[in-house]
Every structure is written in structure tokens, then in C-alpha cells.
Tab-separated table of C-alpha atoms and ligand atoms in Angstrom:
chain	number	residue	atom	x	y	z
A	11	UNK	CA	115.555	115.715	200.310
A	12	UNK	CA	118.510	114.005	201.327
A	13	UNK	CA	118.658	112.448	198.106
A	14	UNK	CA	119.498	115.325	196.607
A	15	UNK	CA	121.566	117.759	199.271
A	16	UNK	CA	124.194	114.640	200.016
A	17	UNK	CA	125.117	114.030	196.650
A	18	UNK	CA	125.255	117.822	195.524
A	19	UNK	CA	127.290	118.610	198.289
A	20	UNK	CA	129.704	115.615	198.469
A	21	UNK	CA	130.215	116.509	194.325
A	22	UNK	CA	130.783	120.296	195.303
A	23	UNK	CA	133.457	119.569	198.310
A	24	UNK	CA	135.017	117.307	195.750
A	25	UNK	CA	135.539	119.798	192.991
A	26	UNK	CA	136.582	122.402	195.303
A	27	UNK	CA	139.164	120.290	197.154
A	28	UNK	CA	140.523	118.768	193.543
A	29	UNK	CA	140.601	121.950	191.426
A	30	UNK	CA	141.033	123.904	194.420
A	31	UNK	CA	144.554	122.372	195.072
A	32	UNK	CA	145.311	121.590	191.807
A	33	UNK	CA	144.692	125.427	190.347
A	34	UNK	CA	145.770	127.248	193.960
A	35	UNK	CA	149.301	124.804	193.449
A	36	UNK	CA	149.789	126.158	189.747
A	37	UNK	CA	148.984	129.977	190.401
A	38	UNK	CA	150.947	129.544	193.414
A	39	UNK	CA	154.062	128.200	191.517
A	40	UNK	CA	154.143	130.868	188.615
A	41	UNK	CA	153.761	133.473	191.060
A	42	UNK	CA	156.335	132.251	193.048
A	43	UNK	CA	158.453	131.884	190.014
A	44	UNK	CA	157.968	135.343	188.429
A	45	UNK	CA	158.684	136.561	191.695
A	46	UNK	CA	162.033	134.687	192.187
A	47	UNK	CA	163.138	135.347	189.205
A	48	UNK	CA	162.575	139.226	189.645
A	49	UNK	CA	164.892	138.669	192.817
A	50	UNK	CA	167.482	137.141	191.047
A	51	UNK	CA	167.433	139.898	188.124
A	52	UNK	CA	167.494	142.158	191.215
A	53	UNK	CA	170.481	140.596	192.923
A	54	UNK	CA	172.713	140.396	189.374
A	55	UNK	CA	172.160	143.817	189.008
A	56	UNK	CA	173.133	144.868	192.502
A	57	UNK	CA	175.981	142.496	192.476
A	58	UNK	CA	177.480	145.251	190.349
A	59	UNK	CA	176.996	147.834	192.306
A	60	UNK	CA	177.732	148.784	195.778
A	61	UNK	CA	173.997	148.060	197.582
A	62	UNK	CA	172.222	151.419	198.242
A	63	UNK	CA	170.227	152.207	201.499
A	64	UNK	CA	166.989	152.380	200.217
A	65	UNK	CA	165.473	151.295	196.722
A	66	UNK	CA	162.835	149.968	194.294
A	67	UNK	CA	162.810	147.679	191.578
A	68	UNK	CA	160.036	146.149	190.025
A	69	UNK	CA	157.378	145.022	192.628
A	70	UNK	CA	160.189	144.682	194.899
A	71	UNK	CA	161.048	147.154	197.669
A	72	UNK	CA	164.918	146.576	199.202
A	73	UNK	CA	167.137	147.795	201.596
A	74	UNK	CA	170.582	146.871	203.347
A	75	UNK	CA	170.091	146.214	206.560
A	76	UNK	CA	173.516	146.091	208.727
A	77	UNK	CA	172.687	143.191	210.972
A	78	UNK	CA	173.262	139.492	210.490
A	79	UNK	CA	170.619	137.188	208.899
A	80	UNK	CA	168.153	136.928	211.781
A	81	UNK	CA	167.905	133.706	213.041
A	82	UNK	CA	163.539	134.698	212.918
A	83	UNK	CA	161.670	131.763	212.380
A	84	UNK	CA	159.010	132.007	209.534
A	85	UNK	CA	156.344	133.856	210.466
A	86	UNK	CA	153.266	131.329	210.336
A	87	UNK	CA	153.664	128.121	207.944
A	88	UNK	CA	152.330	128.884	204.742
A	89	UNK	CA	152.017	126.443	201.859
A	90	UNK	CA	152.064	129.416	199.156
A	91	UNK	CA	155.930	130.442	200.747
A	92	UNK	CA	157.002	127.048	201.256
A	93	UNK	CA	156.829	126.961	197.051
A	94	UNK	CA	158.255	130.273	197.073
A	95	UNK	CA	160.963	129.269	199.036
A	96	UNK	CA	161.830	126.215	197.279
A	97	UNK	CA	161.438	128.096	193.742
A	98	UNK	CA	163.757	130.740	195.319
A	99	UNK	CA	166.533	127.896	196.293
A	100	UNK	CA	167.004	126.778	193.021
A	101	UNK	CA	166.866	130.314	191.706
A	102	UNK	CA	169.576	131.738	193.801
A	103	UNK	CA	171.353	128.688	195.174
A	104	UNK	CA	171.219	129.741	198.279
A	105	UNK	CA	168.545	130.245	200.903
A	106	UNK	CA	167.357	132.861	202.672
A	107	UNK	CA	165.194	134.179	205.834
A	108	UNK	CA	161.498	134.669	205.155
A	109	UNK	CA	159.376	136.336	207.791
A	110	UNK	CA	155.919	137.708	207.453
A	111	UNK	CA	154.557	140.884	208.407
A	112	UNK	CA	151.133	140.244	210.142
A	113	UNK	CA	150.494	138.501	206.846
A	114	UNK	CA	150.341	141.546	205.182
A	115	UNK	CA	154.640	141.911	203.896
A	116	UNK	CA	157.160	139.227	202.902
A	117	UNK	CA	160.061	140.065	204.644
A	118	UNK	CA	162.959	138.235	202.824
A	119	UNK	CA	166.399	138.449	203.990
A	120	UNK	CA	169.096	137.602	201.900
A	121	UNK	CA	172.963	137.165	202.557
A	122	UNK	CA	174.687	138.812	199.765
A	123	UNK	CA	178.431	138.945	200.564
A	124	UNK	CA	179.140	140.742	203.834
A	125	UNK	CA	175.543	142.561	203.309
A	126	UNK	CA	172.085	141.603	204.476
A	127	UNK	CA	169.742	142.679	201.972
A	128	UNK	CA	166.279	142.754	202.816
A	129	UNK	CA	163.567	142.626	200.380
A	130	UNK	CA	159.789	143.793	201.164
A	131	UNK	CA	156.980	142.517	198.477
A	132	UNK	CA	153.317	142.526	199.243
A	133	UNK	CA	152.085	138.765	200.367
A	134	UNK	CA	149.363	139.136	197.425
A	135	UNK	CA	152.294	138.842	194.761
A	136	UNK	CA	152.482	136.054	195.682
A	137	UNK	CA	149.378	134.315	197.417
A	138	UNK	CA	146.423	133.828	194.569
A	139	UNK	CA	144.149	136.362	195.918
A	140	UNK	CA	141.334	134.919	193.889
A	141	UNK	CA	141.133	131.900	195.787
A	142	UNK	CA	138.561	133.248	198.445
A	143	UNK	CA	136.042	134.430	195.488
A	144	UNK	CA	136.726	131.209	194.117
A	145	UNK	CA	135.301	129.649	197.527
A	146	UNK	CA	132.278	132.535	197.677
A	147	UNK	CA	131.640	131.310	194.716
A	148	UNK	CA	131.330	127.610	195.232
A	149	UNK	CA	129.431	128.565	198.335
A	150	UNK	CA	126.898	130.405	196.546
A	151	UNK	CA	126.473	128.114	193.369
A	152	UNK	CA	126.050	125.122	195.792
A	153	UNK	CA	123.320	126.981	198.042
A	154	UNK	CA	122.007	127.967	194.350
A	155	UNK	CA	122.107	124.714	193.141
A	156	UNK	CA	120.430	122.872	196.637
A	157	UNK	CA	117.765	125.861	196.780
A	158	UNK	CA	116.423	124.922	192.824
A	159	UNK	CA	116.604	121.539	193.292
A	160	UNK	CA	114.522	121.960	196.642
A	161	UNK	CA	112.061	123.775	194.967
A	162	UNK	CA	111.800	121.492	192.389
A	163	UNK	CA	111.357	118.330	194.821
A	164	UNK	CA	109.358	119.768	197.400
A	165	UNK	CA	106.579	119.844	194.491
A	166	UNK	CA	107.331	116.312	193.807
A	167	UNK	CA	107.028	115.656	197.398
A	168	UNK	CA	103.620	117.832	197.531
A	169	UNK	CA	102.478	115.019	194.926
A	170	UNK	CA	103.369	112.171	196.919
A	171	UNK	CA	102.047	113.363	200.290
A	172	UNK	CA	98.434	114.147	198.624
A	173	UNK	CA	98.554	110.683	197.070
A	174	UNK	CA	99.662	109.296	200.415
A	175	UNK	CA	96.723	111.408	202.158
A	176	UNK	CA	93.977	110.475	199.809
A	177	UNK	CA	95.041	106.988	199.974
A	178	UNK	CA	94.783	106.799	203.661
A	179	UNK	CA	91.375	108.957	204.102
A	180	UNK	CA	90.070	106.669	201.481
A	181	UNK	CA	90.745	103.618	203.455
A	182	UNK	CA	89.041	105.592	206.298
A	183	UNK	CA	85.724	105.643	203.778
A	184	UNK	CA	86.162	109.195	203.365
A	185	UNK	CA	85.416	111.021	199.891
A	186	UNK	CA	87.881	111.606	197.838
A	187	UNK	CA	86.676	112.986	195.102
A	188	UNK	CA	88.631	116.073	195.034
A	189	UNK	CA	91.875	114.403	194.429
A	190	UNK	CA	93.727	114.738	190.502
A	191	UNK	CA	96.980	112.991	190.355
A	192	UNK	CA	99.874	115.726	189.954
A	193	UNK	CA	103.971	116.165	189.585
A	194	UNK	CA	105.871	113.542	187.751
A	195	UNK	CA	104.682	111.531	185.082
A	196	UNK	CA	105.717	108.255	187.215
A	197	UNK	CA	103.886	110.047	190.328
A	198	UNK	CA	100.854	110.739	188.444
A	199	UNK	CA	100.791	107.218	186.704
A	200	UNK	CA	101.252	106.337	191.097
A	201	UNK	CA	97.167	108.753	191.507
A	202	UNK	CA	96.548	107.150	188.166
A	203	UNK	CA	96.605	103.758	189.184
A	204	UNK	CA	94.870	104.463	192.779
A	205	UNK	CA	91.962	106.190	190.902
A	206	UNK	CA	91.873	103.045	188.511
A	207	UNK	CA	91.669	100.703	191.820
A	208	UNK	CA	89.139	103.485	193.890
A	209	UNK	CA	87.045	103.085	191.036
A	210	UNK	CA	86.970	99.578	190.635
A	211	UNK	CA	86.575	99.010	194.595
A	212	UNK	CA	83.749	101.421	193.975
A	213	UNK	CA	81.771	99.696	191.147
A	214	UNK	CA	81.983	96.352	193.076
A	215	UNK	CA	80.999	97.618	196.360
A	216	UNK	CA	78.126	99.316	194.427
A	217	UNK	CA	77.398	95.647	192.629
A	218	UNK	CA	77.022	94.004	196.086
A	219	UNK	CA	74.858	96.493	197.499
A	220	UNK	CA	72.830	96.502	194.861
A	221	UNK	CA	72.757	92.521	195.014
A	222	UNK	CA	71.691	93.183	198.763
A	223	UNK	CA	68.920	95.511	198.127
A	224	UNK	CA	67.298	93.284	195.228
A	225	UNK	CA	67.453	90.396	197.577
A	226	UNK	CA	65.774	92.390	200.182
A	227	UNK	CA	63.534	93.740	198.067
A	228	UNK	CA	62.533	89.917	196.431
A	229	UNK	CA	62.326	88.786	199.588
A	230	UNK	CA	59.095	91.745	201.107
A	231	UNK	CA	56.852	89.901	198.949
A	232	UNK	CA	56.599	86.258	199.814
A	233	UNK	CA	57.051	87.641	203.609
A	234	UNK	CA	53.823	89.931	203.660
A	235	UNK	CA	52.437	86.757	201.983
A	236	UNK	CA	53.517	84.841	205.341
A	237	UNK	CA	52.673	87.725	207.161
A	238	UNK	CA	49.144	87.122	205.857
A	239	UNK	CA	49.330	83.557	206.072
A	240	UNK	CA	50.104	83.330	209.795
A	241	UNK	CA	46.759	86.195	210.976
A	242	UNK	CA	45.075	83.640	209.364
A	243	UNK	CA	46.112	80.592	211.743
A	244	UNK	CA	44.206	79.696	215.139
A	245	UNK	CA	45.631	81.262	218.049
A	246	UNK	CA	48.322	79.129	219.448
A	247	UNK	CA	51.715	79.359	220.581
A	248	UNK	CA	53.553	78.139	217.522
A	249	UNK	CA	51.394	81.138	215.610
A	250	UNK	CA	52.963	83.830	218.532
A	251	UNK	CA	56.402	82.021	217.731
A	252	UNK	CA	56.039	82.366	214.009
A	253	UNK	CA	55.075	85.938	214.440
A	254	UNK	CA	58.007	86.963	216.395
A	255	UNK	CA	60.553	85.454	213.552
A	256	UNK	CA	58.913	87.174	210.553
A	257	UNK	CA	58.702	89.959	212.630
A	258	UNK	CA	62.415	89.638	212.874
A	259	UNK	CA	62.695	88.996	209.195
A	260	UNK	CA	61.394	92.014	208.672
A	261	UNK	CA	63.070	94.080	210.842
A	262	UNK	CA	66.580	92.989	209.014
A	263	UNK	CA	65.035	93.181	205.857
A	264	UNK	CA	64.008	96.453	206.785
A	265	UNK	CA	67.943	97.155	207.851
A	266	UNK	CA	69.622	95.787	204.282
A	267	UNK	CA	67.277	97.649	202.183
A	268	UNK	CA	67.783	101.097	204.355
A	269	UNK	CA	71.871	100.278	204.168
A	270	UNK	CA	71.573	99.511	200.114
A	271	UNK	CA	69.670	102.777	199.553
A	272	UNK	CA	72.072	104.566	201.084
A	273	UNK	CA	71.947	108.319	201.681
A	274	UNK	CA	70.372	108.744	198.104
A	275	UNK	CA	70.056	111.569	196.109
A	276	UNK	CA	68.920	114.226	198.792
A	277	UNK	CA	69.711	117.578	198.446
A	278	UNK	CA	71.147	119.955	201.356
A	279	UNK	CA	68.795	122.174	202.865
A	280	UNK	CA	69.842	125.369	205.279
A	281	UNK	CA	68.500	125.135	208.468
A	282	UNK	CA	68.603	126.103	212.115
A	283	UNK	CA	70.387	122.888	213.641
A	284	UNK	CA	69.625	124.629	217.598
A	285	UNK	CA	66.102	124.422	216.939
A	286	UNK	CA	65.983	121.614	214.370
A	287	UNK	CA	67.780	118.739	216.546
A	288	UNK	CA	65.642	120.043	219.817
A	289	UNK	CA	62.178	120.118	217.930
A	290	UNK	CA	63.161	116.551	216.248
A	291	UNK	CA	64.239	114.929	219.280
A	292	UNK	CA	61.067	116.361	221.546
A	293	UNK	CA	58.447	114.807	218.949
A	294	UNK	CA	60.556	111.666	218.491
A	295	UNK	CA	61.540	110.841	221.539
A	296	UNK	CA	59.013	111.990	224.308
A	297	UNK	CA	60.846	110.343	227.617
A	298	UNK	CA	61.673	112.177	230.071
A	299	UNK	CA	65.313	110.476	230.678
A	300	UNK	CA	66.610	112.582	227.652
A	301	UNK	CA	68.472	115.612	228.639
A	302	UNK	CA	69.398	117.962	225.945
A	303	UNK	CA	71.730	120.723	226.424
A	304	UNK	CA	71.792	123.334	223.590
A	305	UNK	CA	74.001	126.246	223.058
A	306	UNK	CA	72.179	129.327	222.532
A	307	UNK	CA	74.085	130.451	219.413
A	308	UNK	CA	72.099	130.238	216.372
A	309	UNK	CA	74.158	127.804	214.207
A	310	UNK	CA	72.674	127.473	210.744
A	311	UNK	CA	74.212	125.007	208.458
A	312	UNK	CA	73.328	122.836	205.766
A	313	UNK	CA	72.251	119.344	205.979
A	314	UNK	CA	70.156	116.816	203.745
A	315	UNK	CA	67.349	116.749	206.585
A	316	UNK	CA	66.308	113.519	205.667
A	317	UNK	CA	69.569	111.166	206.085
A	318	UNK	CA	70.357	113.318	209.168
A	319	UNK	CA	67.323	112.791	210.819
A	320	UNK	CA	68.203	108.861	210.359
A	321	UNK	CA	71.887	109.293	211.582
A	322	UNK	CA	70.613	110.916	214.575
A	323	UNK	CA	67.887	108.389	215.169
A	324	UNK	CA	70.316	105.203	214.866
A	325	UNK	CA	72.616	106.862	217.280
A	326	UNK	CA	69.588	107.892	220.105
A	327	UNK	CA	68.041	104.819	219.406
A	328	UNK	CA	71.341	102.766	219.885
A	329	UNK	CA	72.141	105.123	223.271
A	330	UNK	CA	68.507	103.727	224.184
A	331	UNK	CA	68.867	100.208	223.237
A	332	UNK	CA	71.915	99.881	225.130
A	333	UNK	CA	71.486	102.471	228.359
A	334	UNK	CA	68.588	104.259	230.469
A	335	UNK	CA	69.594	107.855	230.370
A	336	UNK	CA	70.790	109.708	227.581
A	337	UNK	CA	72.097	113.024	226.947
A	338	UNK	CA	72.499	114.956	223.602
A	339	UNK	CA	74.297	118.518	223.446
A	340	UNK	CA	75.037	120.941	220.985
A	341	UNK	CA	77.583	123.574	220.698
A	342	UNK	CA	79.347	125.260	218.233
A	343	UNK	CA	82.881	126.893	217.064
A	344	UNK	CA	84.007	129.902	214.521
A	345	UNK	CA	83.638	127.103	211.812
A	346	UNK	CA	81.837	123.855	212.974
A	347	UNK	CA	79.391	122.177	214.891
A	348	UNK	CA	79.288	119.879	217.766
A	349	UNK	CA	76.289	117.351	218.220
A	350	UNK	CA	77.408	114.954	221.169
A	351	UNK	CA	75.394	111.681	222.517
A	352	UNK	CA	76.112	110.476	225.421
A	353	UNK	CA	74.663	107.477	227.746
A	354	UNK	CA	74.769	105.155	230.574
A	355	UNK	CA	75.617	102.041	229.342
A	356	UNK	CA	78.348	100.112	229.266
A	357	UNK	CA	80.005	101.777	225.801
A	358	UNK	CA	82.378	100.198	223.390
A	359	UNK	CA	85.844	99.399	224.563
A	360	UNK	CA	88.530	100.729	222.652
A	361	UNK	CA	89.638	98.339	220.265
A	362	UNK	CA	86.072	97.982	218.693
A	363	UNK	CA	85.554	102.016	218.287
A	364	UNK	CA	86.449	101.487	214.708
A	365	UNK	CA	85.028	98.267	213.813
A	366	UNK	CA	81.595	99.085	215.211
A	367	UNK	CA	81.827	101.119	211.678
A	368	UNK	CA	81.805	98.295	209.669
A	369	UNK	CA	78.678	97.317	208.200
A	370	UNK	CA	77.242	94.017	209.594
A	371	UNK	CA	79.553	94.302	212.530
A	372	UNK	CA	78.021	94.082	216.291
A	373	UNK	CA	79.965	94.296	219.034
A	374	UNK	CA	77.997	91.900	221.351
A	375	UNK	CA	77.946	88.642	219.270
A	376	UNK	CA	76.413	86.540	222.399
A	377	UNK	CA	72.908	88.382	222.001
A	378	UNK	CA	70.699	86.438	219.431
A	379	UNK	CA	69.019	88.057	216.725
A	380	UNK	CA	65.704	89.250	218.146
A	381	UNK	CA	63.668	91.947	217.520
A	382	UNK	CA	66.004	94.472	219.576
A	383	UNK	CA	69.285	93.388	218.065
A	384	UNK	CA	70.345	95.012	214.648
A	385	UNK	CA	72.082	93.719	212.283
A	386	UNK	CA	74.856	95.815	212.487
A	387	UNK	CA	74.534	98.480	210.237
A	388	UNK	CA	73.000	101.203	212.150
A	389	UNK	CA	76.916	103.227	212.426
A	390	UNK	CA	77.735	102.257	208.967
A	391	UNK	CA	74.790	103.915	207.868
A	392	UNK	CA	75.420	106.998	210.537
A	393	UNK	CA	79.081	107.319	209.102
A	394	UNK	CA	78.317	106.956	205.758
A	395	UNK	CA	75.583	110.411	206.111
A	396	UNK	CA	77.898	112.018	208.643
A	397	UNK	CA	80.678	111.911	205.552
A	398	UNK	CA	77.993	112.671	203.241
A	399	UNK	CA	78.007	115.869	204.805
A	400	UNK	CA	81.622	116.638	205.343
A	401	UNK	CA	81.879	115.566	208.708
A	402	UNK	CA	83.398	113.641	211.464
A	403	UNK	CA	81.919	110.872	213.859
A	404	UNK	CA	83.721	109.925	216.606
A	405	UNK	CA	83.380	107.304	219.773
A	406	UNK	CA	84.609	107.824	222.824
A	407	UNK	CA	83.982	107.532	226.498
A	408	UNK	CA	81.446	109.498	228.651
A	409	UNK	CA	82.479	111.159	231.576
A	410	UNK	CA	79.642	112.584	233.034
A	411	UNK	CA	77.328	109.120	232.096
A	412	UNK	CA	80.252	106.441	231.683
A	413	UNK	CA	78.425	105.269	228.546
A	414	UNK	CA	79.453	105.312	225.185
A	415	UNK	CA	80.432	109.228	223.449
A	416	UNK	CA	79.460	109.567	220.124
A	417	UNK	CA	81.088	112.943	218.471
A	418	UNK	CA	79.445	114.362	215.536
A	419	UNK	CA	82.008	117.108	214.269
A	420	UNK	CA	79.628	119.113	211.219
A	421	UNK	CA	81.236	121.739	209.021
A	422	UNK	CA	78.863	125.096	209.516
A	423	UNK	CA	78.678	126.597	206.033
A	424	UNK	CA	78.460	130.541	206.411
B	5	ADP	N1	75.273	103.313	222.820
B	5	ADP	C1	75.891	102.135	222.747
B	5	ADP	N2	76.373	101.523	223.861
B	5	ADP	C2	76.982	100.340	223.787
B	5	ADP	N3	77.196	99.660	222.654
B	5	ADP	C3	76.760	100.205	221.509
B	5	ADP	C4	76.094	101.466	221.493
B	5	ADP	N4	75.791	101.761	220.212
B	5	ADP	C5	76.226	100.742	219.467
B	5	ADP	N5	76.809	99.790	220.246
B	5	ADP	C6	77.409	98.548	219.773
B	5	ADP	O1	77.852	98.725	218.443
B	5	ADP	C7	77.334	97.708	217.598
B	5	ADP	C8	77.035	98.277	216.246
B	5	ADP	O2	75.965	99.191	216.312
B	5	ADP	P1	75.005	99.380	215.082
B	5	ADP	O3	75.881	99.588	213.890
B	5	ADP	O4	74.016	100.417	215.395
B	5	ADP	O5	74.387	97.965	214.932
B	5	ADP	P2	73.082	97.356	215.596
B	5	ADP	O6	72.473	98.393	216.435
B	5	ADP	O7	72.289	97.004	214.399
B	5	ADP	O8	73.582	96.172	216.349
B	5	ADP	C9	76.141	97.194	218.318
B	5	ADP	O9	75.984	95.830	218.054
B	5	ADP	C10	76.416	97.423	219.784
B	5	ADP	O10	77.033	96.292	220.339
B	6	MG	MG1	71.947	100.307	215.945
């Protein structure tokens, strides 16, 4: 914006102030001029006459007035009657008493012999009355001129900020499929080039994951094999130990392939989320140190039931692994949906809120990988079906359970 107001108006101030006081000077002096001159026509003629009491000629009203010269200063200073007054001089060779009638009247006096003539002309004659328009004018062409351009930027600047936006939601793992590059070619060739690099993140994230799940995949088969092999063994305790790790195997087997599949291809479904979440968490989870605490509105929305029912089971079964008592409410708002978990544990200190995202990361590294510990995708997973459905998760602090708060924020489709 300021790009374009400070030039515009330090190139506007200019021209006014150059061909202001160049074009005001000129008018000024042939005014001035044309007026002395009609003095000094006026004066030759009276100079033959004896000077009546009262008369007109031209623009020029005169009369004799009996005093002396009065010794009046000017009026106010004026740079339009300075010129006059100089012009006059070297018109008449002599110089005489100007005074101004509340701006309105020259009052000239003039020593002509014994006689004080005084002559009355309108200040207009000889002040350029178009100068003021001249400034309106400026005025308004420059508040033209800044209001176009503005409109014209502020849709460049629309451009930018959406390229800015999608840029930074992107980096948050948010969709952004809705974005189309827009405004000037080098702004669009700016979305262009993000697209260009979105997609290509995109295609080699896919690669990997799909590197993942066929090494997951590869490695089921030889494992049941071991699985197998190892029922077959005496009891002992090296069989028990052997157990326990394919066990483990298994579980983070289990873990990549669930991560590499991703939310797949479900479709949404509209459903009752009061009585959905309530009925799901009653047959899943049958202890009694869940609380739930449900709104009574009826808040119908759409989910894909099956990735939701996994989002909501990594979360209640993280609450679980990590706390004793856990609470899970439910409200709603004119347009969304709340689901909040909350538990006794010890929670996530600040700083890691947003890495706990990251796939693979856990934020208790001392723990060894047993059969309890994940692998640390569990949230990526969770954020990756909470986006899937247009919304928000969110860690935080519990108040009423100083555990960990996990915010689901759900759009409610009407
Ligand atoms: N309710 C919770 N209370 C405390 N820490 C938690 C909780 N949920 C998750 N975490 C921490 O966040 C990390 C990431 O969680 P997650 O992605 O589910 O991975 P995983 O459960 O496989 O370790 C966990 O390693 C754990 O340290
Ligand atoms: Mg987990």
C-alpha cells in the first residue's frame, strides 16, 4: 500500500507546488499588468482634467479623496499585490498606498499633484481566482488516483495473502485442495510453483508410505511363520521371551500398515454423534473409570464411521495407557462440534503438543518398546482423520483431571 500512496502523493505535491507557482506567478503578473496599465490610461486621462468626485472607468472605480496619502500599512501581505505593486512602480514611476478591504477591495491611493486619488477594484482582478479549483482539483484527482490504484492492489494483495495462507495451513498438514493461484501473472507463477512443490512433496510422501506398507506387509508372512514356529517349541523361558518380541513385532507391524493405509477411501455417513460416540464407547470400553458427559442436543453430522471410530480409539486408548480415569464430553455450537478427552496423567508439556503429531514421534523416549508402547503414530493417524473430516485437534491441559486435553473441533453439516 505504501508503495503506491507515497509515491503518488509525493508526485502530486510536486506538480502542484511547481506548476502551482509557476502558473499562479504568470496569471498573477498579466493581471497585475492589465490592471496597471488601465491605471495609468486612467491617470493620463485625468491629468487633463480637473479630478471629479466620483467616477468609473473601466474595471476601475475612483474618487478624490481630500486627505493626505494615509500612512495605512498594507492590509495583510499578499504575494499577488506585492507583483501588482511592483508592476504599478514601473508603470507610474511613482508608488502608491495599497490597503485591502477585508480582502474583498483594493484600496489604492495615489498622489496625483495636490490630490489623493483613490482607486477601488475588486481583489479578483487581480488574484487568479481559479487557483482554489485548481487545488479541488488536484485534491480530487489524487484521492481518484490513490482510490483505483487501491482497488487494484488490494486484489493483488488478496492473491498474496491466500498464497501466504495456504502455504502455512499446508505446512500445518492441512488440505489444501481448494486453493487456484490468482492476480498477477508473477503472483500466480508464485501458487504455480507452490502447487508444483505440494505436489511433488505429495507423490514422495505417498512413495514412502507405500514403501512402509509393502515392507509391513512382506514382513506378516515369515512372522506368522515364526509365530508358528515358536507354539511348536517346549515350554521354556526363552520360548515365553521369544513370544513376547514377535508379539511386539506384530504389534508395530500392525501400527505401519494401519498408518500406510491411511484413512482410505471411506465415504461419509450422517449420523447421530450424541448417541453414536456414547453407544461406541459403552461396548468398547466397559470400565467403570470412564465418565462421559453428553449434551443433550441432537447433533447430527457427517463422519466416515470407520476412521473415526479409530481416531477416537487411539485417543481413549492413549488417555488409558497413560492415566486411570478418563473423561470424554460432548457439546455442541450453531455450527460445530466439540468431542473433548480428558485424563489423569501426567499430559504433554507444551513444547511437545505439536510434535506428538508427527508420525513416529513419542514423547517418552526412556520407555522401551514393549507391548504397551506405540510406535508413535497413534496422533498422526488421529490428525490425519480429524482433517479428513474438516476438523481441528487440539492438546491442551486438563483442569478438572490435570491430564492431558485433547480437543476435537468437528464441522456439523446441516
Ligand atoms: N493421554 C496422554 N497422556 C500423556 N502422554 C500422552 C498421551 N497421549 C499420548 N501421549 C504421548 O504422546 C506420544 C505420541 O502418542 P501416539 O502418537 O499415540 O504414539 P504411541 O501411543 O504409539 O506412543 C506418546 O508416546 C506419549 O508419550
Ligand atoms: Mg497411541
Amino acid at each position: 500500500m505504501l508503495i503506491i500512496i507515497v509515491p503518488v502523493l509525493i508526485s502530486q505535491l510536486l506538480a502542484v507546488y511547481l506548476f502551482y507557482k509557476r502558473h499562479w506567478y504568470n496569471v498573477s503578473q498579466n493581471t497585475s499588468y492589465l490592471i496597471a496599465t488601465e491605471i495609468s490610461e486612467l491617470i493620463r486621462n485625468l491629468n487633463s482634467k480637473k479630478i471629479p468626485k466620483q467616477g468609473n472607468y473601466l474595471n476601475l472605480e475612483y474618487s478624490s479623496v481630500s486627505s493626505k496619502l494615509p500612512d495605512h500599512p498594507q492590509g495583510k501581505y499578499v504575494e499577488e499585490l506585492e507583483i501588482f505593486k511592483k508592476l504599478l512602480q514601473e508603470e507610474l514611476g511613482q508608488e502608491g498606498v495599497i490597503v485591502l478591504d477585508q480582502g474583498r477591495n483594493v484600496h489604492l491611493y495615489l498622489q496625483i499633484g495636490t490630490q489623493t486619488l483613490l482607486i477601488k477594484l475588486p481583489y479578483k482582478a487581480i488574484l487568479n481566482p481559479t487557483t482554489s479549483i485548481f487545488v479541488l482539483w488536484i485534491i480530487f484527482l489524487t484521492i481518484l488516483l490513490l482510490s483505483i490504484s487501491l482497488i487494484f492492489s488490494k486484489n493483488q494483495i488478496k492473491s498474496i495473502i491466500e498464497l501466504t495462507d495456504t502455504a502455512e495451513s499446508y505446512g500445518r498438514g492441512e488440505k489444501t485442495d481448494k486453493y487456484k493461484p490468482s492476480g498477477a501473472k508473477e503472483i500466480r507463477q508464485a501458487g504455480l510453483a507452490f502447487l508444483k512443490m505440494r505436489d511433488r512433496i505429495e507423490r514422495q510422501t505417498a512413495k514412502r508410505t507405500q514403501m512402509l506398507a509393502m515392507i509391513s506387509h512382506d514382513l506378516k508372512t515369515p512372522l506368522t511363520r515364526m509365530k508358528l514356529q515358536v507354539e511348536l517349541m517346549n515350554e521354556s523361558e526363552e520360548k515365553e521371551e521369544l513370544q513376547y518380541d514377535i508379539d511386539s513385532m506384530q504389534h508395530m507391524i500392525d501400527s505401519y500398515l494401519d498408518f500406510a493405509r491411511g484413512e482410505g477411501g471411506e465415504d461419509f455417513k450422517p449420523i447421530n454423534l450424541n448417541n453414536w460416540i456414547s453407544s461406541y464407547i459403552k461396548t468398547k470400553w466397559s470400565e467403570n473409570n470412564i465418565s462421559l458427559n453428553i449434551s443433550p442436543d441432537q447433533v447430527i453430522t457427517l463422519i466416515k464411521p470407520h476412521s473415526f471410530q479409530r481416531a477416537i480409539a487411539n485417543l481413549v486408548g492413549n488417555a488409558f495407557k497413560h492415566s486411570s480415569k478418563v473423561k470424554i464430553s460432548l457439546s455442541s455450537s450453531e455450527d460445530e462440534a466439540l468431542i473433548i478427552i480428558e485424563d489423569n496423567g501426567k499430559g504433554i508439556k507444551k513444547d511437545e503438543r505439536k510434535s506428538v503429531f508427527k508420525p513416529f514421534y513419542r514423547a517418552d523416549k526412556s520407555r522401551s518398546l514393549d507391548n504397551s508402547a506405540g510406535v508413535g503414530l497413534g496422533l498422526a493417524i488421529t490428525k490425519e482423520i480429524i482433517s479428513g473430516h474438516y476438523g481441528t485437534i487440539t492438546l491442551g491441559e486438563s483442569k478438572s483431571l490435570k491430564g492431558l486435553l485433547v480437543q476435537i473441533q468437528l464441522p456439523i453439516k446441516k
